[in-house]
Amino acid sequence: MTDTLTKLAYQTFQQGKSYFGVAHKALSTQLEQLAVGKRDNEIFPLSPDVVERIYNSLNQIIETDWNDAETGIYPVETLFDNSWGDFFQYYPLVWLDLPKIWDRVRNKQYQSFDSQIDLNDYPKYYRQNFHHQTNGYLSDLSANLYDVQVDILFNGAADAMRRRILAPLKQGLSHFAEVPPSQIRVLDVATGTGRTLRFLRSMLPKAALFGTDLSPAYLRKANQLLSQLPGELPQLCQANAEDLPYGNEQFHGVSCVFTFHELPGPARQNVIDQCYRVLKPGGTFVICDSIQKDDDPHLNPLLHNFQTTFHEPYHRSYSEDDMTARLERSGFVEIATQLHFMSKYWVAHKPA
């Protein structure tokens, strides 16, 4: 009975986030049309069948999320890990930031940064207003708003999508059964605000966790959020994922979430090569990112609309990229893929 009530509470919790996301997007879209003008000629209308497929897949990922918790992949409490304090503090700022976003959209400003932000230490492809965000990923405001914005984008399912890396990673770590839990080392590449590291900590309470990101602002946010957790604080490091600051064969598992669609092709390969280099033989690498073209042809109009609406200069290239071939080029074997809601996953292994 308790499990049934907990599951119902989780489903209600997720449905509430989903309805909120839909309501926010509907209202902001109407206001954007007033501020920027309609772009109907660039947007494909979604048929009722496609909308139904989207909501069916949303319900499926919520069910999968619950099942993984119920079977012990991670604690059930993880399902309710939501930073309500951040939400209520920063959601009003999402609205206050929208006029700036609409202004950049109207004026086609895609590389606009405040003068005090030094761009010299960042690769050219990173100097973008991804999602039309103010100052891209290089300000504390961006870091504070990111999780709220992404959860709205995915109708409240962003964390459920992130958590889909946990089961294959835990299965991969079982190959190191002789290693004490406190000596297991897991790296999250491009960790952002540390949401994935939070979920890794809930699954691996004794493991040594590491995270890298290129943005010092996002690392400050990650340190703030992760310091709230019990146990050892994950070790965070500012680094370009194309040049990870670790020796060869240091980690039993590596994850990378929502990153590859924001990289040009050569950088994608470099990051995969680096993840292979730092992974121990027999280790597991799990990627979570956007679905790709023709994973579900019915959803291609949705991908088109995403690429049209948001500033994602490398998403079209990513959506047609053969990521499995890239993983094989680096040396990975036993590569499997999964689809959950709007995300795609690659689970790859370094030969033992």
GROMACS .gro file of C-alpha atoms in nm:
model
  352
    1MET     CA    1   0.000   0.000   0.000
    2THR     CA    2   0.285   0.237   0.088
    3ASP     CA    3   0.455   0.173  -0.247
    4THR     CA    4   0.127   0.240  -0.428
    5LEU     CA    5   0.079   0.571  -0.250
    6THR     CA    6   0.442   0.669  -0.313
    7LYS     CA    7   0.408   0.587  -0.682
    8LEU     CA    8   0.086   0.787  -0.702
    9ALA     CA    9   0.259   1.079  -0.529
   10TYR     CA   10   0.545   1.063  -0.779
   11GLN     CA   11   0.311   1.045  -1.079
   12THR     CA   12   0.114   1.341  -0.944
   13PHE     CA   13   0.437   1.529  -0.879
   14GLN     CA   14   0.555   1.471  -1.238
   15GLN     CA   15   0.217   1.554  -1.391
   16GLY     CA   16   0.211   1.880  -1.201
   17LYS     CA   17   0.554   1.973  -1.338
   18SER     CA   18   0.442   1.873  -1.687
   19TYR     CA   19   0.126   2.086  -1.678
   20PHE     CA   20   0.324   2.378  -1.543
   21GLY     CA   21   0.577   2.347  -1.824
   22VAL     CA   22   0.304   2.342  -2.087
   23ALA     CA   23   0.130   2.644  -1.935
   24HIS     CA   24   0.454   2.843  -1.918
   25LYS     CA   25   0.547   2.764  -2.279
   26ALA     CA   26   0.199   2.846  -2.408
   27LEU     CA   27   0.194   3.187  -2.241
   28SER     CA   28   0.554   3.277  -2.325
   29THR     CA   29   0.499   3.176  -2.689
   30GLN     CA   30   0.198   3.407  -2.715
   31LEU     CA   31   0.396   3.694  -2.565
   32GLU     CA   32   0.694   3.618  -2.791
   33GLN     CA   33   0.473   3.649  -3.097
   34LEU     CA   34   0.375   3.995  -2.978
   35ALA     CA   35   0.735   4.091  -2.905
   36VAL     CA   36   0.912   3.931  -3.202
   37GLY     CA   37   0.642   3.856  -3.455
   38LYS     CA   38   0.501   3.529  -3.579
   39ARG     CA   39   0.727   3.274  -3.743
   40ASP     CA   40   0.458   3.038  -3.866
   41ASN     CA   41   0.638   2.982  -4.194
   42GLU     CA   42   0.933   2.830  -4.005
   43ILE     CA   43   0.741   2.617  -3.756
   44PHE     CA   44   0.580   2.283  -3.842
   45PRO     CA   45   0.244   2.231  -3.669
   46LEU     CA   46   0.232   1.911  -3.467
   47SER     CA   47  -0.052   1.676  -3.552
   48PRO     CA   48  -0.271   1.532  -3.274
   49ASP     CA   49  -0.105   1.194  -3.334
   50VAL     CA   50   0.242   1.341  -3.272
   51VAL     CA   51   0.125   1.518  -2.957
   52GLU     CA   52  -0.022   1.191  -2.834
   53ARG     CA   53   0.310   1.013  -2.903
   54ILE     CA   54   0.495   1.278  -2.706
   55TYR     CA   55   0.270   1.240  -2.402
   56ASN     CA   56   0.280   0.862  -2.424
   57SER     CA   57   0.660   0.869  -2.420
   58LEU     CA   58   0.650   1.116  -2.130
   59ASN     CA   59   0.432   0.875  -1.933
   60GLN     CA   60   0.666   0.588  -2.024
   61ILE     CA   61   0.977   0.762  -1.891
   62ILE     CA   62   0.795   0.842  -1.565
   63GLU     CA   63   0.703   0.474  -1.535
   64THR     CA   64   1.063   0.368  -1.610
   65ASP     CA   65   1.193   0.617  -1.356
   66TRP     CA   66   0.967   0.470  -1.090
   67ASN     CA   67   1.057   0.110  -1.182
   68ASP     CA   68   1.431   0.179  -1.156
   69ALA     CA   69   1.383   0.328  -0.810
   70GLU     CA   70   1.150   0.048  -0.699
   71THR     CA   71   1.402  -0.218  -0.806
   72GLY     CA   72   1.679  -0.046  -0.610
   73ILE     CA   73   1.887   0.118  -0.881
   74TYR     CA   74   1.862   0.435  -0.671
   75PRO     CA   75   1.656   0.533  -0.365
   76VAL     CA   76   1.290   0.625  -0.414
   77GLU     CA   77   1.366   0.955  -0.240
   78THR     CA   78   1.574   1.051  -0.545
   79LEU     CA   79   1.253   1.081  -0.748
   80PHE     CA   80   1.149   1.378  -0.535
   81ASP     CA   81   1.486   1.555  -0.547
   82ASN     CA   82   1.370   1.894  -0.665
   83SER     CA   83   1.519   2.227  -0.563
   84TRP     CA   84   1.199   2.411  -0.473
   85GLY     CA   85   1.397   2.691  -0.311
   86ASP     CA   86   1.577   2.761  -0.637
   87PHE     CA   87   1.255   2.731  -0.833
   88PHE     CA   88   1.061   2.987  -0.634
   89GLN     CA   89   1.362   3.217  -0.616
   90TYR     CA   90   1.456   3.209  -0.983
   91TYR     CA   91   1.135   3.141  -1.176
   92PRO     CA   92   1.038   3.512  -1.161
   93LEU     CA   93   1.381   3.593  -1.305
   94VAL     CA   94   1.304   3.364  -1.601
   95TRP     CA   95   1.023   3.603  -1.692
   96LEU     CA   96   1.233   3.912  -1.627
   97ASP     CA   97   1.499   3.775  -1.862
   98LEU     CA   98   1.258   3.699  -2.147
   99PRO     CA   99   1.252   4.054  -2.294
  100LYS     CA  100   1.630   4.038  -2.336
  101ILE     CA  101   1.596   3.700  -2.504
  102TRP     CA  102   1.326   3.824  -2.740
  103ASP     CA  103   1.540   4.125  -2.826
  104ARG     CA  104   1.830   3.899  -2.923
  105VAL     CA  105   1.595   3.680  -3.128
  106ARG     CA  106   1.456   3.981  -3.311
  107ASN     CA  107   1.803   4.118  -3.385
  108LYS     CA  108   1.960   3.777  -3.458
  109GLN     CA  109   2.227   3.829  -3.191
  110TYR     CA  110   2.376   3.490  -3.117
  111GLN     CA  111   2.715   3.581  -2.968
  112SER     CA  112   2.618   3.862  -2.732
  113PHE     CA  113   2.800   3.886  -2.399
  114ASP     CA  114   2.842   4.153  -2.133
  115SER     CA  115   3.170   4.343  -2.163
  116GLN     CA  116   3.305   4.222  -1.828
  117ILE     CA  117   3.300   3.857  -1.943
  118ASP     CA  118   3.641   3.752  -2.074
  119LEU     CA  119   3.589   3.519  -2.371
  120ASN     CA  120   3.954   3.457  -2.451
  121ASP     CA  121   3.985   3.129  -2.262
  122TYR     CA  122   3.691   2.960  -2.434
  123PRO     CA  123   3.673   2.784  -2.772
  124LYS     CA  124   3.486   2.971  -3.042
  125TYR     CA  125   3.201   2.720  -3.053
  126TYR     CA  126   3.133   2.784  -2.683
  127ARG     CA  127   3.088   3.160  -2.726
  128GLN     CA  128   2.721   3.124  -2.810
  129ASN     CA  129   2.394   3.234  -2.654
  130PHE     CA  130   2.275   2.874  -2.649
  131HIS     CA  131   1.894   2.873  -2.615
  132HIS     CA  132   1.928   3.253  -2.660
  133GLN     CA  133   2.037   3.265  -2.296
  134THR     CA  134   2.172   3.590  -2.160
  135ASN     CA  135   2.554   3.558  -2.155
  136GLY     CA  136   2.537   3.199  -2.277
  137TYR     CA  137   2.678   2.970  -2.009
  138LEU     CA  138   2.916   3.228  -1.868
  139SER     CA  139   2.724   3.409  -1.594
  140ASP     CA  140   2.583   3.333  -1.251
  141LEU     CA  141   2.237   3.434  -1.376
  142SER     CA  142   2.256   3.171  -1.648
  143ALA     CA  143   2.366   2.907  -1.396
  144ASN     CA  144   2.084   2.998  -1.158
  145LEU     CA  145   1.816   2.985  -1.428
  146TYR     CA  146   1.938   2.681  -1.620
  147ASP     CA  147   1.769   2.398  -1.428
  148VAL     CA  148   1.436   2.584  -1.418
  149GLN     CA  149   1.454   2.658  -1.792
  150VAL     CA  150   1.547   2.302  -1.893
  151ASP     CA  151   1.275   2.150  -1.677
  152ILE     CA  152   1.019   2.378  -1.844
  153LEU     CA  153   1.155   2.284  -2.187
  154PHE     CA  154   1.106   1.912  -2.117
  155ASN     CA  155   0.770   1.943  -1.938
  156GLY     CA  156   0.919   1.856  -1.601
  157ALA     CA  157   1.100   1.542  -1.723
  158ALA     CA  158   1.459   1.671  -1.737
  159ASP     CA  159   1.566   1.487  -1.421
  160ALA     CA  160   1.391   1.166  -1.528
  161MET     CA  161   1.590   1.188  -1.852
  162ARG     CA  162   1.916   1.241  -1.662
  163ARG     CA  163   1.847   0.946  -1.435
  164ARG     CA  164   1.829   0.707  -1.730
  165ILE     CA  165   2.210   0.694  -1.725
  166LEU     CA  166   2.209   0.541  -1.377
  167ALA     CA  167   2.092   0.186  -1.449
  168PRO     CA  168   2.342   0.113  -1.731
  169LEU     CA  169   2.622   0.280  -1.535
  170LYS     CA  170   2.545   0.075  -1.224
  171GLN     CA  171   2.536  -0.241  -1.434
  172GLY     CA  172   2.873  -0.149  -1.583
  173LEU     CA  173   3.024  -0.087  -1.241
  174SER     CA  174   2.926  -0.440  -1.139
  175HIS     CA  175   3.224  -0.556  -1.347
  176PHE     CA  176   3.441  -0.409  -1.072
  177ALA     CA  177   3.281  -0.608  -0.790
  178GLU     CA  178   3.624  -0.669  -0.633
  179VAL     CA  179   3.681  -0.293  -0.591
  180PRO     CA  180   3.564  -0.151  -0.254
  181PRO     CA  181   3.274   0.097  -0.300
  182SER     CA  182   3.486   0.380  -0.158
  183GLN     CA  183   3.746   0.324  -0.430
  184ILE     CA  184   3.505   0.341  -0.723
  185ARG     CA  185   3.572   0.656  -0.926
  186VAL     CA  186   3.309   0.808  -1.156
  187LEU     CA  187   3.346   1.120  -1.372
  188ASP     CA  188   3.062   1.337  -1.503
  189VAL     CA  189   3.189   1.538  -1.803
  190ALA     CA  190   3.035   1.883  -1.862
  191THR     CA  191   2.848   1.852  -1.534
  192GLY     CA  192   2.682   2.196  -1.549
  193THR     CA  193   2.496   2.264  -1.224
  194GLY     CA  194   2.576   1.915  -1.094
  195ARG     CA  195   2.228   1.764  -1.125
  196THR     CA  196   2.368   1.439  -1.265
  197LEU     CA  197   2.626   1.424  -0.986
  198ARG     CA  198   2.345   1.457  -0.730
  199PHE     CA  199   2.179   1.147  -0.876
  200LEU     CA  200   2.510   0.962  -0.898
  201ARG     CA  201   2.567   1.035  -0.529
  202SER     CA  202   2.225   0.896  -0.437
  203MET     CA  203   2.310   0.573  -0.624
  204LEU     CA  204   2.676   0.556  -0.515
  205PRO     CA  205   2.692   0.704  -0.163
  206LYS     CA  206   3.052   0.591  -0.102
  207ALA     CA  207   3.209   0.638  -0.445
  208ALA     CA  208   3.457   0.912  -0.533
  209LEU     CA  209   3.275   1.141  -0.776
  210PHE     CA  210   3.431   1.396  -1.009
  211GLY     CA  211   3.285   1.661  -1.237
  212THR     CA  212   3.427   1.896  -1.497
  213ASP     CA  213   3.275   2.193  -1.673
  214LEU     CA  214   3.405   2.477  -1.887
  215SER     CA  215   3.197   2.743  -1.710
  216PRO     CA  216   3.321   2.875  -1.373
  217ALA     CA  217   2.972   3.014  -1.305
  218TYR     CA  218   2.814   2.671  -1.345
  219LEU     CA  219   3.080   2.513  -1.127
  220ARG     CA  220   3.002   2.766  -0.853
  221LYS     CA  221   2.636   2.669  -0.880
  222ALA     CA  222   2.723   2.299  -0.878
  223ASN     CA  223   2.938   2.342  -0.568
  224GLN     CA  224   2.653   2.525  -0.394
  225LEU     CA  225   2.396   2.255  -0.473
  226LEU     CA  226   2.624   1.957  -0.412
  227SER     CA  227   2.748   2.088  -0.077
  228GLN     CA  228   2.394   2.035   0.054
  229LEU     CA  229   2.433   1.657   0.020
  230PRO     CA  230   2.561   1.428   0.294
  231GLY     CA  231   2.889   1.250   0.237
  232GLU     CA  232   3.199   1.345   0.048
  233LEU     CA  233   3.166   1.646  -0.184
  234PRO     CA  234   3.234   1.557  -0.550
  235GLN     CA  235   3.561   1.701  -0.678
  236LEU     CA  236   3.487   1.971  -0.935
  237CYS     CA  237   3.732   2.105  -1.190
  238GLN     CA  238   3.710   2.370  -1.462
  239ALA     CA  239   3.824   2.204  -1.783
  240ASN     CA  240   3.752   2.173  -2.151
  241ALA     CA  241   3.616   1.823  -2.215
  242GLU     CA  242   3.845   1.806  -2.518
  243ASP     CA  243   4.142   1.805  -2.280
  244LEU     CA  244   4.045   1.637  -1.954
  245PRO     CA  245   4.295   1.704  -1.672
  246TYR     CA  246   4.325   1.342  -1.561
  247GLY     CA  247   4.571   1.064  -1.625
  248ASN     CA  248   4.497   0.758  -1.834
  249GLU     CA  249   4.262   0.491  -1.701
  250GLN     CA  250   4.151   0.676  -1.386
  251PHE     CA  251   3.775   0.609  -1.378
  252HIS     CA  252   3.549   0.305  -1.357
  253GLY     CA  253   3.261   0.496  -1.514
  254VAL     CA  254   3.213   0.817  -1.713
  255SER     CA  255   2.890   1.001  -1.796
  256CYS     CA  256   2.808   1.296  -2.019
  257VAL     CA  257   2.460   1.450  -2.027
  258PHE     CA  258   2.308   1.706  -2.269
  259THR     CA  259   2.645   1.811  -2.415
  260PHE     CA  260   2.718   1.659  -2.756
  261HIS     CA  261   2.441   1.844  -2.941
  262GLU     CA  262   2.618   2.170  -2.845
  263LEU     CA  263   2.951   2.066  -2.996
  264PRO     CA  264   3.071   2.075  -3.357
  265GLY     CA  265   3.166   1.738  -3.506
  266PRO     CA  266   3.545   1.748  -3.444
  267ALA     CA  267   3.491   1.848  -3.081
  268ARG     CA  268   3.247   1.557  -3.036
  269GLN     CA  269   3.515   1.315  -3.145
  270ASN     CA  270   3.777   1.479  -2.924
  271VAL     CA  271   3.553   1.453  -2.618
  272ILE     CA  272   3.478   1.086  -2.686
  273ASP     CA  273   3.852   1.019  -2.731
  274GLN     CA  274   3.921   1.185  -2.397
  275CYS     CA  275   3.651   0.986  -2.219
  276TYR     CA  276   3.801   0.666  -2.361
  277ARG     CA  277   4.149   0.769  -2.246
  278VAL     CA  278   4.054   0.835  -1.882
  279LEU     CA  279   3.833   0.526  -1.851
  280LYS     CA  280   3.974   0.209  -1.701
  281PRO     CA  281   3.972  -0.111  -1.910
  282GLY     CA  282   3.631  -0.269  -1.860
  283GLY     CA  283   3.481   0.068  -1.769
  284THR     CA  284   3.150   0.205  -1.896
  285PHE     CA  285   3.076   0.533  -2.075
  286VAL     CA  286   2.714   0.653  -2.084
  287ILE     CA  287   2.595   0.943  -2.300
  288CYS     CA  288   2.255   1.112  -2.268
  289ASP     CA  289   2.155   1.362  -2.532
  290SER     CA  290   1.879   1.467  -2.768
  291ILE     CA  291   1.703   1.219  -2.991
  292GLN     CA  292   1.837   1.222  -3.346
  293LYS     CA  293   1.681   1.251  -3.687
  294ASP     CA  294   1.486   0.938  -3.782
  295ASP     CA  295   1.507   0.777  -3.435
  296ASP     CA  296   1.134   0.832  -3.453
  297PRO     CA  297   1.042   0.992  -3.791
  298HIS     CA  298   0.711   1.107  -3.644
  299LEU     CA  299   0.906   1.341  -3.416
  300ASN     CA  300   1.120   1.501  -3.688
  301PRO     CA  301   0.887   1.806  -3.703
  302LEU     CA  302   0.951   1.853  -3.332
  303LEU     CA  303   1.328   1.843  -3.391
  304HIS     CA  304   1.289   2.096  -3.671
  305ASN     CA  305   1.090   2.328  -3.445
  306PHE     CA  306   1.350   2.297  -3.169
  307GLN     CA  307   1.632   2.387  -3.405
  308THR     CA  308   1.430   2.679  -3.542
  309THR     CA  309   1.309   2.819  -3.210
  310PHE     CA  310   1.628   2.787  -3.005
  311HIS     CA  311   1.978   2.893  -3.092
  312GLU     CA  312   2.145   2.553  -3.122
  313PRO     CA  313   2.399   2.598  -3.405
  314TYR     CA  314   2.532   2.241  -3.390
  315HIS     CA  315   2.213   2.047  -3.322
  316ARG     CA  316   2.131   1.979  -3.689
  317SER     CA  317   2.479   1.833  -3.742
  318TYR     CA  318   2.447   1.629  -3.423
  319SER     CA  319   2.102   1.500  -3.519
  320GLU     CA  320   2.252   1.340  -3.831
  321ASP     CA  321   2.581   1.228  -3.672
  322ASP     CA  322   2.672   0.860  -3.636
  323MET     CA  323   2.770   0.867  -3.271
  324THR     CA  324   2.812   0.488  -3.261
  325ALA     CA  325   3.076   0.512  -3.532
  326ARG     CA  326   3.251   0.786  -3.334
  327LEU     CA  327   3.254   0.566  -3.023
  328GLU     CA  328   3.393   0.275  -3.224
  329ARG     CA  329   3.660   0.503  -3.372
  330SER     CA  330   3.782   0.577  -3.019
  331GLY     CA  331   3.797   0.206  -2.935
  332PHE     CA  332   3.469   0.147  -2.751
  333VAL     CA  333   3.295  -0.190  -2.792
  334GLU     CA  334   2.957  -0.344  -2.703
  335ILE     CA  335   2.779  -0.020  -2.786
  336ALA     CA  336   2.404  -0.014  -2.724
  337THR     CA  337   2.147   0.264  -2.764
  338GLN     CA  338   1.823   0.346  -2.585
  339LEU     CA  339   1.547   0.600  -2.637
  340HIS     CA  340   1.354   0.762  -2.352
  341PHE     CA  341   1.113   1.051  -2.415
  342MET     CA  342   1.311   1.323  -2.600
  343SER     CA  343   1.652   1.173  -2.519
  344LYS     CA  344   1.885   0.915  -2.666
  345TYR     CA  345   2.149   0.714  -2.482
  346TRP     CA  346   2.467   0.538  -2.583
  347VAL     CA  347   2.615   0.279  -2.346
  348ALA     CA  348   2.971   0.188  -2.447
  349HIS     CA  349   3.249  -0.015  -2.289
  350LYS     CA  350   3.624   0.000  -2.296
  351PRO     CA  351   3.771  -0.344  -2.369
  352ALA     CA  352   3.883  -0.519  -2.050
   0.00000   0.00000   0.00000
